[in-house]
Amino acid sequence: MHTILVTGGAGFIGSNFVRWALGRPEANCKLVVLDKLTYAGNLENLAGLEETYPDHYFFVRGDICDGDTVAELFEKHAPNAVLNFAAESHVDRSILDPMEFVRTNVLGTATLLAAARRHWPEESWDRARFLQISTDEVYGSLPEDRPDIKFTEDTPLAPHSPYSASKASADLLTQAYHDTYGFPTLITRCSNNYGPYQFPEKLIPLVIRNAMNDESVPVYGDGKNVRDWLYVSDHCTALWDVLSTGEPGSVYNIGGDRELRNIDLIRMLLDILDKPHSLIEFVNDRPGHDRRYAIDAGKLKSELGWEPSSDFREKLAETVNWYREHTEWLERVISGEYLATYDRIYRRGWKE
Ligand code: NAD
Ligand code: TDX
């Protein structure tokens, strides 16, 4: 049985991964979740797992920047893989308060890498894996008039936000561990995810929540920025494939070939919800707003045989239904702190 240290497992993608992996007995793995439970992490996302999988699932509240906590986990559970989901993940917050992004995303990744290297004897490195979960945002922005160009693994890193710059730093550090020590690292860079359990500060759940409450739906700038959407369970299958069969030292892009302008996606969501387009309100643009992301996932497909299996319209409608059926979850995860941030971005237009 593999033991995997899953950091940030109480967040959106992490909790989807934990549920997905535990639901596959053939995966035969024990998952040790380490999560600080910031505003974005929610134990409710993992509810019931301790009872259903008492021998395969363990939760520890803690900070990936805390070397003692991380060392204790390595000693107690002896994981042979690390999946680092833990991060400050919201671009808008990184514009308001960059320091926490540097701390968790850079220092936290550095702490995990150092602990893994210290605890894994070199002779075990052919069986051990450190998977850094990164993002397409590290590549910067693509021109909107060149649909033929997409991000490949060879696209130079050119991050623009404090968030993406901190993720790019973590990627470089991870790669340096491979290049310097021969340490068994892997890096994945995925496009925008959607699905259940996403914190409602991100575009899709924010639009759904506001529209359900007949509140205005804020669109940054002209709404023509393009994002490339992937259903979260397709991200999970890709991570599993990379963890199981990826070549150490490699980077793999993950994406679903579903580019959409924000305004078109928002209109689709309003139609599914049967709400009027008059709810749309154009607001101040995000500073440094990347124009277009698009992922070329050809390497993952040709080398590891991965394919996304979700139909976009079907999964978008399912996602809307999930939030409709989980309005209590939506209201519970929103804290006073979230409302204050909302105010800073939308009512005070990025002012302190
Ligand atoms: P999220 O914000 O929903 O979850 C992050 C989790 O990390 C939370 O549970 C939080 O409590 C935890 N965390 C934060 N700081 C921590 C710390 N110092 N120590 C321990 N735990 C800490 O994020 P998400 O959307 O699930 O993203 C997960 C990962 O995937 C991130 O690394 C992100 O950069 C990457 N990613 C996200 C997307 C996307 O569309 N959401 C796309 C590509 C890559
Ligand atoms: O209210 C909004 N109005 C709006 O127009 C919000 C919250 C967003 N937007 C725009 C900004 C982006 O162009 O929608 C697009 C998507 O925004 P986010 O949901 O904030 O995602 P993005 O900035 O693209 O980053 C996401 O994808 C890559 C995740 O948050 C990152 O963690 C991931 O790395």
CSV table of C-alpha atoms and ligand atoms in Angstrom, one decimal:
chain,number,residue,atom,x,y,z
A,1,MET,CA,0.0,0.0,0.0
A,2,HIS,CA,1.3,3.5,-0.9
A,3,THR,CA,1.2,6.2,1.8
A,4,ILE,CA,0.7,9.7,0.3
A,5,LEU,CA,1.1,12.9,2.2
A,6,VAL,CA,-1.7,15.2,0.7
A,7,THR,CA,-1.1,18.8,1.7
A,8,GLY,CA,-4.0,21.2,1.3
A,9,GLY,CA,-6.4,18.3,1.2
A,10,ALA,CA,-9.2,20.3,2.7
A,11,GLY,CA,-9.4,22.8,-0.2
A,12,PHE,CA,-11.2,22.5,-3.4
A,13,ILE,CA,-9.0,20.3,-5.6
A,14,GLY,CA,-7.4,18.5,-2.7
A,15,SER,CA,-10.7,17.4,-1.2
A,16,ASN,CA,-11.9,16.2,-4.6
A,17,PHE,CA,-8.7,14.3,-5.0
A,18,VAL,CA,-9.0,12.7,-1.6
A,19,ARG,CA,-12.6,11.5,-2.2
A,20,TRP,CA,-11.7,10.3,-5.7
A,21,ALA,CA,-8.6,8.3,-4.6
A,22,LEU,CA,-10.3,6.7,-1.5
A,23,GLY,CA,-13.2,5.7,-3.7
A,24,ARG,CA,-10.9,3.6,-5.9
A,25,PRO,CA,-9.9,0.5,-3.9
A,26,GLU,CA,-7.6,-0.5,-6.7
A,27,ALA,CA,-5.5,2.6,-5.9
A,28,ASN,CA,-4.7,0.9,-2.5
A,29,CYS,CA,-3.4,3.9,-0.8
A,30,LYS,CA,-3.3,5.5,2.6
A,31,LEU,CA,-3.8,9.3,2.5
A,32,VAL,CA,-2.4,11.5,5.3
A,33,VAL,CA,-3.9,15.0,4.8
A,34,LEU,CA,-2.1,18.0,6.2
A,35,ASP,CA,-4.0,21.2,6.1
A,36,LYS,CA,-3.8,24.5,8.0
A,37,LEU,CA,-7.5,25.1,7.5
A,38,THR,CA,-7.2,28.7,6.3
A,39,TYR,CA,-10.4,30.5,5.2
A,40,ALA,CA,-10.2,28.3,2.0
A,41,GLY,CA,-9.8,25.0,3.8
A,42,ASN,CA,-12.9,23.4,5.2
A,43,LEU,CA,-13.2,20.1,7.1
A,44,GLU,CA,-16.7,19.8,5.9
A,45,ASN,CA,-15.2,19.1,2.5
A,46,LEU,CA,-13.8,15.8,4.0
A,47,ALA,CA,-16.8,15.0,6.2
A,48,GLY,CA,-17.4,11.3,6.8
A,49,LEU,CA,-14.1,10.0,5.5
A,50,GLU,CA,-12.6,9.1,8.9
A,51,GLU,CA,-15.6,6.8,9.6
A,52,THR,CA,-15.7,5.3,6.1
A,53,TYR,CA,-12.0,4.8,5.6
A,54,PRO,CA,-10.5,4.4,9.2
A,55,ASP,CA,-7.4,2.6,7.9
A,56,HIS,CA,-6.8,4.7,4.8
A,57,TYR,CA,-7.5,8.3,5.7
A,58,PHE,CA,-5.9,10.5,8.4
A,59,PHE,CA,-6.3,14.3,8.9
A,60,VAL,CA,-3.8,16.5,10.7
A,61,ARG,CA,-4.2,20.2,11.1
A,62,GLY,CA,-0.9,22.0,10.5
A,63,ASP,CA,1.1,24.4,8.4
A,64,ILE,CA,3.4,23.2,5.6
A,65,CYS,CA,5.9,26.0,6.7
A,66,ASP,CA,6.3,24.4,10.1
A,67,GLY,CA,9.3,22.0,9.7
A,68,ASP,CA,8.6,20.3,13.0
A,69,THR,CA,5.0,19.3,12.2
A,70,VAL,CA,6.1,18.1,8.7
A,71,ALA,CA,9.0,16.1,10.2
A,72,GLU,CA,6.7,14.5,12.7
A,73,LEU,CA,4.4,13.4,9.9
A,74,PHE,CA,7.2,11.8,8.0
A,75,GLU,CA,8.3,9.9,11.1
A,76,LYS,CA,4.9,8.8,12.1
A,77,HIS,CA,3.4,7.8,8.7
A,78,ALA,CA,6.5,7.3,6.5
A,79,PRO,CA,4.8,8.5,3.3
A,80,ASN,CA,6.5,7.5,0.0
A,81,ALA,CA,4.8,10.3,-2.0
A,82,VAL,CA,3.9,13.9,-1.4
A,83,LEU,CA,1.2,15.7,-3.3
A,84,ASN,CA,1.5,19.4,-2.6
A,85,PHE,CA,-1.9,21.0,-3.1
A,86,ALA,CA,-1.4,23.5,-0.2
A,87,ALA,CA,-1.3,27.0,-1.4
A,88,GLU,CA,-2.7,30.5,-1.2
A,89,SER,CA,-4.6,30.2,-4.5
A,90,HIS,CA,-6.6,33.3,-5.2
A,91,VAL,CA,-5.0,35.8,-7.6
A,92,ASP,CA,-7.1,38.7,-6.3
A,93,ARG,CA,-6.0,38.2,-2.7
A,94,SER,CA,-2.3,38.0,-3.8
A,95,ILE,CA,-2.7,41.5,-5.3
A,96,LEU,CA,-4.1,42.8,-1.9
A,97,ASP,CA,-1.6,40.9,0.4
A,98,PRO,CA,1.3,39.2,-1.4
A,99,MET,CA,3.3,38.1,1.7
A,100,GLU,CA,1.2,35.2,2.7
A,101,PHE,CA,1.6,33.9,-0.9
A,102,VAL,CA,5.4,34.0,-0.6
A,103,ARG,CA,5.3,32.3,2.8
A,104,THR,CA,3.0,29.4,2.0
A,105,ASN,CA,3.7,28.9,-1.7
A,106,VAL,CA,7.5,29.3,-1.6
A,107,LEU,CA,8.6,28.7,1.9
A,108,GLY,CA,6.0,26.0,2.4
A,109,THR,CA,7.1,24.1,-0.7
A,110,ALA,CA,10.8,24.5,0.4
A,111,THR,CA,10.0,23.1,3.8
A,112,LEU,CA,8.3,20.0,2.3
A,113,LEU,CA,11.1,19.4,-0.2
A,114,ALA,CA,13.7,19.6,2.5
A,115,ALA,CA,11.8,17.3,4.8
A,116,ALA,CA,11.2,14.7,2.1
A,117,ARG,CA,14.8,14.7,1.1
A,118,ARG,CA,15.9,14.3,4.7
A,119,HIS,CA,13.4,11.4,5.4
A,120,TRP,CA,13.7,9.5,2.2
A,121,PRO,CA,16.9,7.5,2.0
A,122,GLU,CA,18.5,7.9,-1.5
A,123,GLU,CA,18.1,4.2,-2.3
A,124,SER,CA,14.3,4.7,-2.0
A,125,TRP,CA,14.1,7.5,-4.6
A,126,ASP,CA,13.2,5.2,-7.4
A,127,ARG,CA,10.0,4.4,-5.6
A,128,ALA,CA,9.3,7.8,-4.0
A,129,ARG,CA,7.7,10.8,-5.7
A,130,PHE,CA,7.3,14.5,-4.8
A,131,LEU,CA,4.5,16.0,-7.0
A,132,GLN,CA,4.3,19.8,-7.0
A,133,ILE,CA,0.8,20.9,-8.1
A,134,SER,CA,1.2,24.0,-10.2
A,135,THR,CA,-0.8,26.1,-12.6
A,136,ASP,CA,-0.9,27.4,-16.1
A,137,GLU,CA,-0.6,30.9,-14.7
A,138,VAL,CA,3.2,30.5,-14.3
A,139,TYR,CA,3.4,30.8,-18.1
A,140,GLY,CA,1.9,34.3,-18.2
A,141,SER,CA,-0.6,35.4,-20.8
A,142,LEU,CA,-1.3,34.4,-24.5
A,143,PRO,CA,-2.4,36.8,-27.3
A,144,GLU,CA,-6.1,36.5,-27.9
A,145,ASP,CA,-5.7,36.8,-31.7
A,146,ARG,CA,-3.5,33.7,-32.0
A,147,PRO,CA,-5.7,30.7,-31.1
A,148,ASP,CA,-3.0,28.5,-32.7
A,149,ILE,CA,-0.6,29.2,-29.8
A,150,LYS,CA,-1.0,27.4,-26.5
A,151,PHE,CA,1.2,26.9,-23.4
A,152,THR,CA,3.5,23.9,-23.8
A,153,GLU,CA,5.9,22.6,-21.1
A,154,ASP,CA,8.7,24.5,-23.0
A,155,THR,CA,7.0,27.9,-22.8
A,156,PRO,CA,9.2,30.2,-20.7
A,157,LEU,CA,7.8,31.1,-17.3
A,158,ALA,CA,6.5,34.7,-17.2
A,159,PRO,CA,4.2,35.1,-14.3
A,160,HIS,CA,2.4,38.4,-13.7
A,161,SER,CA,0.6,38.3,-10.4
A,162,PRO,CA,2.2,37.7,-6.9
A,163,TYR,CA,0.2,34.4,-6.9
A,164,SER,CA,1.6,33.1,-10.2
A,165,ALA,CA,5.1,34.5,-9.3
A,166,SER,CA,5.1,32.5,-6.0
A,167,LYS,CA,3.9,29.4,-7.8
A,168,ALA,CA,6.6,29.8,-10.4
A,169,SER,CA,9.2,30.2,-7.6
A,170,ALA,CA,8.0,26.9,-6.1
A,171,ASP,CA,8.2,25.2,-9.5
A,172,LEU,CA,11.8,26.3,-9.9
A,173,LEU,CA,12.8,25.2,-6.4
A,174,THR,CA,11.1,21.8,-7.1
A,175,GLN,CA,13.0,21.4,-10.4
A,176,ALA,CA,16.2,22.5,-8.7
A,177,TYR,CA,15.9,19.5,-6.3
A,178,HIS,CA,15.7,17.2,-9.2
A,179,ASP,CA,18.5,18.8,-11.2
A,180,THR,CA,20.9,19.2,-8.2
A,181,TYR,CA,20.2,16.0,-6.1
A,182,GLY,CA,18.5,13.7,-8.6
A,183,PHE,CA,15.5,14.0,-6.2
A,184,PRO,CA,12.3,12.3,-7.7
A,185,THR,CA,10.2,15.4,-8.4
A,186,LEU,CA,7.2,15.9,-10.8
A,187,ILE,CA,5.5,19.1,-11.6
A,188,THR,CA,2.0,19.5,-13.1
A,189,ARG,CA,0.6,22.7,-14.5
A,190,CYS,CA,-3.2,22.7,-14.9
A,191,SER,CA,-5.7,25.1,-16.3
A,192,ASN,CA,-8.8,26.5,-14.4
A,193,ASN,CA,-10.7,23.9,-12.6
A,194,TYR,CA,-14.5,23.8,-11.8
A,195,GLY,CA,-16.7,21.5,-9.8
A,196,PRO,CA,-18.0,21.0,-6.3
A,197,TYR,CA,-16.4,22.4,-3.1
A,198,GLN,CA,-14.8,25.4,-4.7
A,199,PHE,CA,-14.6,28.4,-2.4
A,200,PRO,CA,-17.0,31.0,-3.7
A,201,GLU,CA,-14.5,33.7,-4.3
A,202,LYS,CA,-13.5,32.0,-7.6
A,203,LEU,CA,-15.4,33.0,-10.7
A,204,ILE,CA,-17.8,30.0,-11.2
A,205,PRO,CA,-19.1,29.6,-7.6
A,206,LEU,CA,-19.2,33.4,-7.1
A,207,VAL,CA,-21.4,33.9,-10.1
A,208,ILE,CA,-23.7,31.0,-9.1
A,209,ARG,CA,-24.0,32.3,-5.5
A,210,ASN,CA,-24.6,35.9,-6.5
A,211,ALA,CA,-27.1,35.0,-9.2
A,212,MET,CA,-29.0,32.6,-6.9
A,213,ASN,CA,-29.4,35.5,-4.5
A,214,ASP,CA,-30.4,37.9,-7.4
A,215,GLU,CA,-27.2,40.0,-6.7
A,216,SER,CA,-25.1,41.6,-9.4
A,217,VAL,CA,-22.5,39.4,-11.1
A,218,PRO,CA,-19.2,41.3,-11.3
A,219,VAL,CA,-17.2,41.0,-14.6
A,220,TYR,CA,-13.7,42.4,-14.6
A,221,GLY,CA,-12.8,44.8,-17.5
A,222,ASP,CA,-14.4,44.0,-20.8
A,223,GLY,CA,-15.1,40.3,-19.9
A,224,LYS,CA,-13.1,39.1,-22.9
A,225,ASN,CA,-10.3,37.5,-20.9
A,226,VAL,CA,-10.1,33.8,-21.8
A,227,ARG,CA,-9.7,30.9,-19.4
A,228,ASP,CA,-9.4,27.1,-20.3
A,229,TRP,CA,-11.7,25.1,-18.1
A,230,LEU,CA,-11.2,21.5,-16.8
A,231,TYR,CA,-13.6,19.5,-14.6
A,232,VAL,CA,-11.9,18.8,-11.3
A,233,SER,CA,-12.2,15.0,-11.5
A,234,ASP,CA,-10.2,15.1,-14.8
A,235,HIS,CA,-7.5,16.9,-12.9
A,236,CYS,CA,-7.5,14.1,-10.3
A,237,THR,CA,-7.1,11.3,-12.9
A,238,ALA,CA,-4.2,13.3,-14.5
A,239,LEU,CA,-2.5,13.7,-11.1
A,240,TRP,CA,-2.8,10.0,-10.5
A,241,ASP,CA,-1.4,9.1,-13.9
A,242,VAL,CA,1.6,11.5,-13.4
A,243,LEU,CA,2.2,10.2,-9.9
A,244,SER,CA,2.1,6.5,-11.0
A,245,THR,CA,3.8,6.7,-14.4
A,246,GLY,CA,5.4,10.2,-14.8
A,247,GLU,CA,9.1,10.5,-15.5
A,248,PRO,CA,10.9,12.0,-12.5
A,249,GLY,CA,12.2,15.5,-13.2
A,250,SER,CA,9.4,16.2,-15.8
A,251,VAL,CA,6.7,18.8,-16.1
A,252,TYR,CA,3.2,17.9,-17.4
A,253,ASN,CA,0.6,20.3,-18.6
A,254,ILE,CA,-3.0,19.4,-17.8
A,255,GLY,CA,-6.0,21.0,-19.6
A,256,GLY,CA,-9.3,20.2,-21.2
A,257,ASP,CA,-9.2,22.2,-24.5
A,258,ARG,CA,-12.2,24.3,-23.3
A,259,GLU,CA,-11.3,28.0,-23.9
A,260,LEU,CA,-14.0,30.5,-23.0
A,261,ARG,CA,-14.3,34.2,-22.6
A,262,ASN,CA,-15.4,35.0,-19.1
A,263,ILE,CA,-18.5,36.9,-20.4
A,264,ASP,CA,-19.6,33.9,-22.4
A,265,LEU,CA,-19.2,31.5,-19.5
A,266,ILE,CA,-21.1,33.9,-17.2
A,267,ARG,CA,-24.0,34.1,-19.7
A,268,MET,CA,-24.0,30.3,-19.9
A,269,LEU,CA,-24.2,30.1,-16.1
A,270,LEU,CA,-27.1,32.6,-15.9
A,271,ASP,CA,-29.0,30.7,-18.6
A,272,ILE,CA,-28.6,27.4,-16.7
A,273,LEU,CA,-29.8,29.2,-13.5
A,274,ASP,CA,-32.6,30.8,-15.5
A,275,LYS,CA,-31.5,34.3,-14.3
A,276,PRO,CA,-31.5,37.5,-16.5
A,277,HIS,CA,-28.3,38.7,-18.2
A,278,SER,CA,-29.1,42.1,-16.7
A,279,LEU,CA,-27.5,40.9,-13.4
A,280,ILE,CA,-24.1,41.3,-15.2
A,281,GLU,CA,-22.2,44.3,-13.9
A,282,PHE,CA,-18.8,45.4,-15.5
A,283,VAL,CA,-16.5,46.5,-12.7
A,284,ASN,CA,-12.9,47.7,-12.4
A,285,ASP,CA,-10.4,45.3,-14.0
A,286,ARG,CA,-8.0,43.1,-12.0
A,287,PRO,CA,-4.6,44.8,-12.1
A,288,GLY,CA,-2.2,42.9,-14.3
A,289,HIS,CA,-5.1,40.7,-15.5
A,290,ASP,CA,-3.8,38.0,-17.8
A,291,ARG,CA,-5.7,38.1,-21.1
A,292,ARG,CA,-5.7,34.4,-22.2
A,293,TYR,CA,-4.7,31.0,-20.9
A,294,ALA,CA,-4.7,27.9,-23.1
A,295,ILE,CA,-3.0,24.6,-22.3
A,296,ASP,CA,-1.5,22.1,-24.7
A,297,ALA,CA,-1.7,18.8,-22.8
A,298,GLY,CA,-0.3,16.8,-25.7
A,299,LYS,CA,2.7,15.5,-23.7
A,300,LEU,CA,0.5,14.0,-21.0
A,301,LYS,CA,-1.8,12.4,-23.6
A,302,SER,CA,0.9,10.9,-25.8
A,303,GLU,CA,3.3,9.8,-23.1
A,304,LEU,CA,1.0,8.7,-20.3
A,305,GLY,CA,-2.2,8.1,-22.2
A,306,TRP,CA,-4.4,10.5,-20.2
A,307,GLU,CA,-7.6,11.9,-21.6
A,308,PRO,CA,-10.2,14.0,-19.9
A,309,SER,CA,-13.6,12.3,-19.9
A,310,SER,CA,-16.0,15.0,-18.8
A,311,ASP,CA,-18.4,16.8,-21.1
A,312,PHE,CA,-18.2,20.5,-20.4
A,313,ARG,CA,-21.9,21.5,-20.7
A,314,GLU,CA,-23.0,18.5,-18.7
A,315,LYS,CA,-20.5,19.0,-15.9
A,316,LEU,CA,-21.2,22.8,-15.8
A,317,ALA,CA,-24.9,22.1,-15.3
A,318,GLU,CA,-24.1,19.4,-12.7
A,319,THR,CA,-21.8,21.9,-10.9
A,320,VAL,CA,-24.6,24.5,-10.9
A,321,ASN,CA,-26.9,21.9,-9.4
A,322,TRP,CA,-24.4,20.9,-6.7
A,323,TYR,CA,-24.2,24.6,-5.5
A,324,ARG,CA,-28.0,24.8,-5.7
A,325,GLU,CA,-28.2,21.8,-3.5
A,326,HIS,CA,-25.5,23.0,-1.1
A,327,THR,CA,-26.6,26.5,-0.2
A,328,GLU,CA,-25.9,25.8,3.5
A,329,TRP,CA,-22.3,24.8,2.6
A,330,LEU,CA,-22.0,28.0,0.6
A,331,GLU,CA,-23.2,30.2,3.4
A,332,ARG,CA,-21.2,28.3,6.1
A,333,VAL,CA,-17.8,28.6,4.4
A,334,ILE,CA,-18.2,32.3,4.0
A,335,SER,CA,-16.7,34.1,7.0
A,336,GLY,CA,-16.6,37.7,8.0
A,337,GLU,CA,-13.1,37.8,6.7
A,338,TYR,CA,-14.3,36.8,3.2
A,339,LEU,CA,-16.9,39.5,3.2
A,340,ALA,CA,-14.2,42.1,4.1
A,341,THR,CA,-12.1,40.9,1.2
A,342,TYR,CA,-15.1,41.0,-1.1
A,343,ASP,CA,-15.7,44.6,-0.1
A,344,ARG,CA,-12.1,45.6,-0.8
A,345,ILE,CA,-12.2,44.2,-4.3
A,346,TYR,CA,-15.7,44.9,-5.5
A,347,ARG,CA,-16.9,48.0,-3.6
A,348,ARG,CA,-13.6,49.8,-3.1
A,349,GLY,CA,-12.1,48.8,-6.5
A,350,TRP,CA,-8.8,47.3,-5.3
A,351,LYS,CA,-8.2,50.0,-2.7
A,352,GLU,CA,-6.8,49.3,0.8
B,1,NAD,P1,-7.8,26.1,-2.3
B,1,NAD,O1,-7.5,27.6,-2.0
B,1,NAD,O2,-9.2,25.8,-2.5
B,1,NAD,O3,-7.2,25.2,-1.2
B,1,NAD,C1,-5.9,25.4,-0.7
B,1,NAD,C2,-5.8,24.5,0.6
B,1,NAD,O4,-4.5,24.7,1.1
B,1,NAD,C3,-6.8,24.9,1.7
B,1,NAD,O5,-7.4,23.8,2.2
B,1,NAD,C4,-5.9,25.7,2.7
B,1,NAD,O6,-6.4,25.6,4.0
B,1,NAD,C5,-4.6,24.9,2.5
B,1,NAD,N1,-3.5,25.7,3.0
B,1,NAD,C6,-3.2,27.0,2.7
B,1,NAD,N2,-2.1,27.4,3.3
B,1,NAD,C7,-1.6,26.3,3.9
B,1,NAD,C8,-0.4,26.1,4.7
B,1,NAD,N3,0.5,27.1,5.0
B,1,NAD,N4,-0.2,24.9,5.3
B,1,NAD,C9,-1.1,23.9,5.0
B,1,NAD,N5,-2.3,24.1,4.3
B,1,NAD,C10,-2.5,25.3,3.8
B,1,NAD,O7,-7.0,25.8,-3.7
B,1,NAD,P2,-7.3,24.9,-4.9
B,1,NAD,O8,-8.1,25.6,-5.9
B,1,NAD,O9,-7.9,23.6,-4.3
B,1,NAD,O10,-5.9,24.6,-5.5
B,1,NAD,C11,-5.0,23.6,-5.0
B,1,NAD,C12,-3.7,23.6,-5.7
B,1,NAD,O11,-3.9,23.5,-7.1
B,1,NAD,C13,-3.0,25.0,-5.5
B,1,NAD,O12,-1.6,24.7,-5.4
B,1,NAD,C14,-3.2,25.8,-6.8
B,1,NAD,O13,-2.1,26.6,-7.1
B,1,NAD,C15,-3.3,24.6,-7.8
B,1,NAD,N6,-4.2,24.9,-9.0
B,1,NAD,C16,-5.5,25.3,-8.8
B,1,NAD,C17,-6.3,25.6,-9.9
B,1,NAD,C18,-7.7,26.0,-9.8
B,1,NAD,O14,-8.4,26.3,-10.8
B,1,NAD,N7,-8.3,26.1,-8.7
B,1,NAD,C19,-5.7,25.3,-11.2
B,1,NAD,C20,-4.4,24.9,-11.3
B,1,NAD,C21,-3.7,24.7,-10.2
B,2,TDX,O1,-15.6,38.3,-9.8
B,2,TDX,C1,-14.9,38.0,-10.7
B,2,TDX,N1,-15.0,38.5,-11.9
B,2,TDX,C2,-14.3,38.2,-13.0
B,2,TDX,O2,-14.5,38.7,-14.1
B,2,TDX,C3,-13.8,37.0,-10.5
B,2,TDX,C4,-13.6,36.3,-9.2
B,2,TDX,C5,-13.1,36.6,-11.6
B,2,TDX,N2,-13.2,37.2,-12.8
B,2,TDX,C6,-12.4,36.8,-13.9
B,2,TDX,C7,-10.9,36.8,-13.6
B,2,TDX,C8,-10.4,35.7,-14.5
B,2,TDX,O3,-10.1,36.2,-15.8
B,2,TDX,O4,-12.7,35.4,-14.2
B,2,TDX,C9,-11.5,34.7,-14.5
B,2,TDX,C10,-11.3,33.6,-13.5
B,2,TDX,O5,-11.0,34.1,-12.3
B,2,TDX,P1,-10.6,33.2,-11.0
B,2,TDX,O6,-11.8,32.3,-10.7
B,2,TDX,O7,-10.2,34.2,-9.9
B,2,TDX,O8,-9.5,32.4,-11.5
B,2,TDX,P2,-8.0,32.7,-12.1
B,2,TDX,O9,-7.6,34.0,-11.8
B,2,TDX,O10,-8.1,32.4,-13.6
B,2,TDX,O11,-7.1,31.6,-11.4
B,2,TDX,C11,-7.6,30.3,-11.2
B,2,TDX,O12,-7.0,29.4,-12.2
B,2,TDX,C12,-5.7,29.0,-12.0
B,2,TDX,C13,-7.3,29.7,-9.8
B,2,TDX,O13,-7.9,30.6,-8.9
B,2,TDX,C14,-5.9,29.6,-9.6
B,2,TDX,O14,-5.6,29.0,-8.3
B,2,TDX,C15,-5.3,28.6,-10.6
B,2,TDX,O15,-4.0,28.5,-10.5
